[in-house]
PDB file of C-alpha atoms in Angstrom:
ATOM      1  CA  ILE A 750     113.597  75.423 102.186  1.00  0.00           C
ATOM      2  CA  GLU A 751     114.455  75.110 105.823  1.00  0.00           C
ATOM      3  CA  GLN A 752     113.829  78.163 107.956  1.00  0.00           C
ATOM      4  CA  ASP A 753     117.301  78.101 109.541  1.00  0.00           C
ATOM      5  CA  VAL A 754     118.891  78.655 106.082  1.00  0.00           C
ATOM      6  CA  LEU A 755     117.148  82.009 105.738  1.00  0.00           C
ATOM      7  CA  SER A 756     117.246  85.019 108.025  1.00  0.00           C
ATOM      8  CA  ASP A 757     114.009  85.896 109.818  1.00  0.00           C
ATOM      9  CA  TYR A 758     113.579  88.789 107.374  1.00  0.00           C
ATOM     10  CA  GLU A 759     114.097  86.572 104.308  1.00  0.00           C
ATOM     11  CA  TRP A 760     111.705  83.978 105.720  1.00  0.00           C
ATOM     12  CA  GLU A 761     109.000  86.627 106.333  1.00  0.00           C
ATOM     13  CA  VAL A 762     109.430  88.079 102.827  1.00  0.00           C
ATOM     14  CA  MET A 763     109.160  84.620 101.279  1.00  0.00           C
ATOM     15  CA  LEU A 764     106.033  83.739 103.275  1.00  0.00           C
ATOM     16  CA  ARG A 765     104.346  87.056 102.481  1.00  0.00           C
ATOM     17  CA  THR A 766     105.243  86.722  98.785  1.00  0.00           C
ATOM     18  CA  ILE A 767     103.706  83.238  98.619  1.00  0.00           C
ATOM     19  CA  GLN A 768     100.626  84.418 100.526  1.00  0.00           C
ATOM     20  CA  GLY A 769     100.141  87.416  98.193  1.00  0.00           C
ATOM     21  CA  PHE A 770     100.666  85.232  95.124  1.00  0.00           C
ATOM     22  CA  GLU A 771      98.152  82.698  96.428  1.00  0.00           C
ATOM     23  CA  GLU A 772      95.600  85.416  97.228  1.00  0.00           C
ATOM     24  CA  SER A 773      95.912  87.124  93.846  1.00  0.00           C
ATOM     25  CA  THR A 774      95.927  83.931  91.745  1.00  0.00           C
ATOM     26  CA  SER A 775      92.918  82.458  93.540  1.00  0.00           C
ATOM     27  CA  LEU A 776      90.673  85.417  92.654  1.00  0.00           C
ATOM     28  CA  ASP A 777      87.687  84.663  90.428  1.00  0.00           C
ATOM     29  CA  TRP A 778      88.377  86.935  87.459  1.00  0.00           C
ATOM     30  CA  GLY A 779      84.827  86.379  86.184  1.00  0.00           C
ATOM     31  CA  ASN A 780      84.102  89.353  88.462  1.00  0.00           C
ATOM     32  CA  ARG A 781      86.776  91.607  86.930  1.00  0.00           C
ATOM     33  CA  TRP A 782      86.014  94.784  88.877  1.00  0.00           C
ATOM     34  CA  GLY A 783      85.393  93.237  92.286  1.00  0.00           C
ATOM     35  CA  ASN A 784      88.539  91.195  92.083  1.00  0.00           C
ATOM     36  CA  SER A 785      90.544  94.141  90.794  1.00  0.00           C
ATOM     37  CA  GLU A 786      89.662  95.774  94.112  1.00  0.00           C
ATOM     38  CA  ASN A 787      90.722  92.628  95.961  1.00  0.00           C
ATOM     39  CA  ARG A 788      94.037  92.584  94.063  1.00  0.00           C
ATOM     40  CA  ASP A 789      94.602  96.236  95.030  1.00  0.00           C
ATOM     41  CA  LEU A 790      93.830  95.367  98.658  1.00  0.00           C
ATOM     42  CA  VAL A 791      96.541  92.667  98.515  1.00  0.00           C
ATOM     43  CA  MET A 792      98.961  95.226  97.011  1.00  0.00           C
ATOM     44  CA  PHE A 793      98.053  97.785  99.708  1.00  0.00           C
ATOM     45  CA  ARG A 794      98.614  95.315 102.564  1.00  0.00           C
ATOM     46  CA  ASN A 795     101.984  94.336 101.107  1.00  0.00           C
ATOM     47  CA  LEU A 796     103.102  97.964 100.662  1.00  0.00           C
ATOM     48  CA  LYS A 797     101.875  98.901 104.131  1.00  0.00           C
ATOM     49  CA  TRP A 798     103.932  96.057 105.592  1.00  0.00           C
ATOM     50  CA  LEU A 799     107.027  97.068 103.608  1.00  0.00           C
ATOM     51  CA  ILE A 800     106.647 100.749 104.537  1.00  0.00           C
ATOM     52  CA  GLU A 801     105.840 100.317 108.212  1.00  0.00           C
ATOM     53  CA  GLU A 802     107.783  97.214 109.199  1.00  0.00           C
ATOM     54  CA  VAL A 803     110.556  96.459 106.735  1.00  0.00           C
ATOM     55  CA  TYR A 804     111.695  99.962 105.709  1.00  0.00           C
ATOM     56  CA  PRO A 805     110.119 102.302 108.297  1.00  0.00           C
ATOM     57  CA  ASP A 806     112.646 105.115 107.773  1.00  0.00           C
ATOM     58  CA  LYS A 807     112.612 105.108 103.965  1.00  0.00           C
ATOM     59  CA  LYS A 808     110.667 106.936 101.281  1.00  0.00           C
ATOM     60  CA  PHE A 809     108.900 104.956  98.578  1.00  0.00           C
ATOM     61  CA  VAL A 810     108.154 105.598  94.928  1.00  0.00           C
ATOM     62  CA  ILE A 811     105.357 103.416  93.612  1.00  0.00           C
ATOM     63  CA  TRP A 812     105.013 103.446  89.828  1.00  0.00           C
ATOM     64  CA  ALA A 813     101.668 102.131  88.631  1.00  0.00           C
ATOM     65  CA  HIS A 814      98.724 102.947  86.386  1.00  0.00           C
ATOM     66  CA  ASN A 815      96.902 106.136  87.405  1.00  0.00           C
ATOM     67  CA  ALA A 816      93.912 104.199  88.744  1.00  0.00           C
ATOM     68  CA  HIS A 817      96.076 102.230  91.172  1.00  0.00           C
ATOM     69  CA  ILE A 818      97.796 105.283  92.688  1.00  0.00           C
ATOM     70  CA  GLU A 819      95.044 107.916  92.545  1.00  0.00           C
ATOM     71  CA  LYS A 820      93.868 109.438  95.838  1.00  0.00           C
ATOM     72  CA  THR A 821      90.203 109.532  94.797  1.00  0.00           C
ATOM     73  CA  GLY A 822      88.405 107.888  91.925  1.00  0.00           C
ATOM     74  CA  VAL A 823      87.134 108.985  88.577  1.00  0.00           C
ATOM     75  CA  ILE A 824      83.612 110.378  88.463  1.00  0.00           C
ATOM     76  CA  GLY A 825      81.029 107.609  88.528  1.00  0.00           C
ATOM     77  CA  SER A 826      83.426 104.837  89.562  1.00  0.00           C
ATOM     78  CA  PRO A 827      82.614 102.895  92.726  1.00  0.00           C
ATOM     79  CA  MET A 828      86.054 101.230  92.773  1.00  0.00           C
ATOM     80  CA  THR A 829      88.432 101.342  95.727  1.00  0.00           C
ATOM     81  CA  TRP A 830      92.014 101.152  94.464  1.00  0.00           C
ATOM     82  CA  MET A 831      95.357 100.786  96.241  1.00  0.00           C
ATOM     83  CA  GLY A 832      95.955 104.558  96.102  1.00  0.00           C
ATOM     84  CA  HIS A 833      92.683 105.269  97.912  1.00  0.00           C
ATOM     85  CA  LEU A 834      93.774 102.944 100.723  1.00  0.00           C
ATOM     86  CA  LEU A 835      97.290 104.433 100.817  1.00  0.00           C
ATOM     87  CA  ALA A 836      95.904 108.004 100.900  1.00  0.00           C
ATOM     88  CA  ASP A 837      93.480 107.122 103.715  1.00  0.00           C
ATOM     89  CA  HIS A 838      96.141 105.331 105.755  1.00  0.00           C
ATOM     90  CA  PHE A 839      99.178 107.569 105.222  1.00  0.00           C
ATOM     91  CA  GLU A 840      97.219 110.838 104.801  1.00  0.00           C
ATOM     92  CA  GLU A 841      99.596 113.792 104.186  1.00  0.00           C
ATOM     93  CA  ASP A 842     102.553 111.428 103.759  1.00  0.00           C
ATOM     94  CA  TYR A 843     101.033 110.092 100.529  1.00  0.00           C
ATOM     95  CA  TYR A 844     101.774 112.110  97.371  1.00  0.00           C
ATOM     96  CA  SER A 845     100.180 110.886  94.146  1.00  0.00           C
ATOM     97  CA  ILE A 846     101.373 111.862  90.646  1.00  0.00           C
ATOM     98  CA  GLY A 847      99.203 111.135  87.592  1.00  0.00           C
ATOM     99  CA  LEU A 848     100.807 110.534  84.201  1.00  0.00           C
ATOM    100  CA  PHE A 849      99.186 111.582  80.919  1.00  0.00           C
ATOM    101  CA  ALA A 850     100.187 111.997  77.260  1.00  0.00           C
ATOM    102  CA  LEU A 851      98.771 114.308  74.585  1.00  0.00           C
ATOM    103  CA  LYS A 852      99.279 111.927  71.686  1.00  0.00           C
ATOM    104  CA  GLY A 853     101.123 108.830  70.581  1.00  0.00           C
ATOM    105  CA  GLU A 854     100.606 105.117  70.651  1.00  0.00           C
ATOM    106  CA  ALA A 855      99.524 102.867  73.490  1.00  0.00           C
ATOM    107  CA  TYR A 856      99.872  99.124  73.856  1.00  0.00           C
ATOM    108  CA  ILE A 857      96.577  97.541  74.883  1.00  0.00           C
ATOM    109  CA  HIS A 858      97.729  94.538  76.919  1.00  0.00           C
ATOM    110  CA  TRP A 859      94.395  92.706  76.973  1.00  0.00           C
ATOM    111  CA  THR A 860      94.176  92.606  73.142  1.00  0.00           C
ATOM    112  CA  GLY A 861      97.853  92.799  72.200  1.00  0.00           C
ATOM    113  CA  ASP A 862      97.067  95.711  69.867  1.00  0.00           C
ATOM    114  CA  THR A 863      98.751  99.088  69.466  1.00  0.00           C
ATOM    115  CA  LEU A 864      96.367 102.043  69.370  1.00  0.00           C
ATOM    116  CA  SER A 865      97.125 105.556  68.108  1.00  0.00           C
ATOM    117  CA  PHE A 866      95.566 108.398  70.072  1.00  0.00           C
ATOM    118  CA  GLU A 867      95.440 112.177  70.318  1.00  0.00           C
ATOM    119  CA  ASN A 868      93.748 114.115  73.105  1.00  0.00           C
ATOM    120  CA  SER A 869      93.578 117.539  71.485  1.00  0.00           C
ATOM    121  CA  HIS A 870      90.021 118.409  72.526  1.00  0.00           C
ATOM    122  CA  PRO A 871      90.291 121.427  74.883  1.00  0.00           C
ATOM    123  CA  ASP A 872      88.284 119.639  77.594  1.00  0.00           C
ATOM    124  CA  PHE A 873      90.990 116.959  77.938  1.00  0.00           C
ATOM    125  CA  ILE A 874      93.586 117.509  80.649  1.00  0.00           C
ATOM    126  CA  GLU A 875      96.302 116.399  78.228  1.00  0.00           C
ATOM    127  CA  ALA A 876      95.474 119.263  75.807  1.00  0.00           C
ATOM    128  CA  ARG A 877      95.185 121.819  78.612  1.00  0.00           C
ATOM    129  CA  LEU A 878      98.616 120.929  79.976  1.00  0.00           C
ATOM    130  CA  ALA A 879     100.203 120.667  76.515  1.00  0.00           C
ATOM    131  CA  ALA A 880      99.160 124.284  75.870  1.00  0.00           C
ATOM    132  CA  SER A 881     102.211 125.258  77.941  1.00  0.00           C
ATOM    133  CA  SER A 882     104.289 124.425  74.794  1.00  0.00           C
ATOM    134  CA  ARG A 883     106.573 122.152  76.809  1.00  0.00           C
ATOM    135  CA  GLU A 884     107.243 118.621  75.654  1.00  0.00           C
ATOM    136  CA  THR A 885     106.923 117.453  79.250  1.00  0.00           C
ATOM    137  CA  SER A 886     105.225 119.380  82.002  1.00  0.00           C
ATOM    138  CA  PHE A 887     105.036 118.832  85.739  1.00  0.00           C
ATOM    139  CA  LEU A 888     102.281 120.505  87.693  1.00  0.00           C
ATOM    140  CA  ASP A 889     102.332 120.383  91.510  1.00  0.00           C
ATOM    141  CA  ILE A 890      98.648 120.892  92.270  1.00  0.00           C
ATOM    142  CA  SER A 891      99.162 120.470  96.016  1.00  0.00           C
ATOM    143  CA  SER A 892     101.019 123.787  96.186  1.00  0.00           C
ATOM    144  CA  LEU A 893      98.311 125.757  94.360  1.00  0.00           C
ATOM    145  CA  GLU A 894      95.300 127.715  95.516  1.00  0.00           C
ATOM    146  CA  PRO A 895      92.306 128.019  93.178  1.00  0.00           C
ATOM    147  CA  GLN A 896      92.539 131.173  91.041  1.00  0.00           C
ATOM    148  CA  SER A 897      90.868 132.239  87.813  1.00  0.00           C
ATOM    149  CA  GLU A 898      93.603 130.768  85.581  1.00  0.00           C
ATOM    150  CA  ASN A 899      93.738 127.377  87.314  1.00  0.00           C
ATOM    151  CA  LYS A 900      90.201 126.869  88.644  1.00  0.00           C
ATOM    152  CA  TRP A 901      89.686 124.070  86.114  1.00  0.00           C
ATOM    153  CA  LEU A 902      91.929 121.893  88.320  1.00  0.00           C
ATOM    154  CA  TRP A 903      89.079 121.858  90.878  1.00  0.00           C
ATOM    155  CA  GLU A 904      86.438 121.046  88.250  1.00  0.00           C
ATOM    156  CA  SER A 905      85.553 117.978  86.219  1.00  0.00           C
ATOM    157  CA  VAL A 906      87.837 117.422  83.210  1.00  0.00           C
ATOM    158  CA  ALA A 907      88.251 114.610  80.702  1.00  0.00           C
ATOM    159  CA  GLY A 908      91.303 112.411  80.418  1.00  0.00           C
ATOM    160  CA  ARG A 909      92.259 109.327  78.470  1.00  0.00           C
ATOM    161  CA  GLU A 910      92.874 106.034  80.229  1.00  0.00           C
ATOM    162  CA  PHE A 911      92.244 103.009  78.052  1.00  0.00           C
ATOM    163  CA  GLU A 912      92.155 100.618  81.009  1.00  0.00           C
ATOM    164  CA  ASN A 913      89.365 102.698  82.578  1.00  0.00           C
ATOM    165  CA  GLY A 914      87.170 102.570  79.472  1.00  0.00           C
ATOM    166  CA  ASP A 915      89.020 105.170  77.311  1.00  0.00           C
ATOM    167  CA  SER A 916      87.649 108.630  78.156  1.00  0.00           C
ATOM    168  CA  ILE A 917      87.114 109.356  81.847  1.00  0.00           C
ATOM    169  CA  ARG A 918      86.114 112.378  83.938  1.00  0.00           C
ATOM    170  CA  PHE A 919      87.746 113.412  87.201  1.00  0.00           C
ATOM    171  CA  VAL A 920      88.656 116.412  89.350  1.00  0.00           C
ATOM    172  CA  PRO A 921      92.467 116.751  89.052  1.00  0.00           C
ATOM    173  CA  ALA A 922      93.024 118.429  92.460  1.00  0.00           C
ATOM    174  CA  GLU A 923      91.096 115.658  94.207  1.00  0.00           C
ATOM    175  CA  ARG A 924      92.572 112.743  92.273  1.00  0.00           C
ATOM    176  CA  PHE A 925      96.282 113.671  92.284  1.00  0.00           C
ATOM    177  CA  ASP A 926      98.750 115.895  94.115  1.00  0.00           C
ATOM    178  CA  ALA A 927     100.634 116.477  90.860  1.00  0.00           C
ATOM    179  CA  ILE A 928     100.485 115.615  87.178  1.00  0.00           C
ATOM    180  CA  ILE A 929     103.143 114.833  84.602  1.00  0.00           C
ATOM    181  CA  ASN A 930     102.024 115.374  81.024  1.00  0.00           C
ATOM    182  CA  VAL A 931     104.157 114.349  78.050  1.00  0.00           C
ATOM    183  CA  PHE A 932     103.584 115.659  74.535  1.00  0.00           C
ATOM    184  CA  GLU A 933     104.022 112.290  72.844  1.00  0.00           C
ATOM    185  CA  SER A 934     104.384 108.716  74.047  1.00  0.00           C
ATOM    186  CA  ASP A 935     105.190 105.509  72.264  1.00  0.00           C
ATOM    187  CA  VAL A 936     104.770 101.823  72.969  1.00  0.00           C
ATOM    188  CA  PRO A 937     107.644 100.072  74.702  1.00  0.00           C
ATOM    189  CA  THR A 938     110.026  97.972  72.642  1.00  0.00           C
ATOM    190  CA  PHE A 939     111.867  94.980  73.984  1.00  0.00           C
ATOM    191  CA  ASP A 940     115.122  93.503  72.733  1.00  0.00           C
TER     192      ASP A 940
END
């Protein structure tokens, strides 16, 4: 492709796309965790460029797995994910929403299997939020102050994330600004 066929913007997007693709496909996945961090660094740099240079006056919604958009990590994890970098760089302009489900089925992409699950133990965040008797709940933690009925949001709780090793522990108010919890989820179907 000749550069004069594309606008400067299109040329820059194409070059950055190729560079990001090259960076992410050249990672040595024998070191899964270290290169997951490197992949998230590539994603962060790309988003930062889009936010600051391409669309500086726009708001963004980034939909990704909880680990990639969290503001701080799960307890015991040394990983630095894209969300950590976004939260550090954009500070109060970064708003992170975690997504959880009480029960249902999940597709495990690395095995191709479907797994049934239920998080009804009272220590799991999914069960605590489902106690509201709503099929879907949204909790804006950033607008709350710790009180007796919600102090658990500032304490360690369990949650289910198969990609993070199944059961994890985290402090909700530190990890996310808000949480969406659905009563039941299902695996996607494709036509």
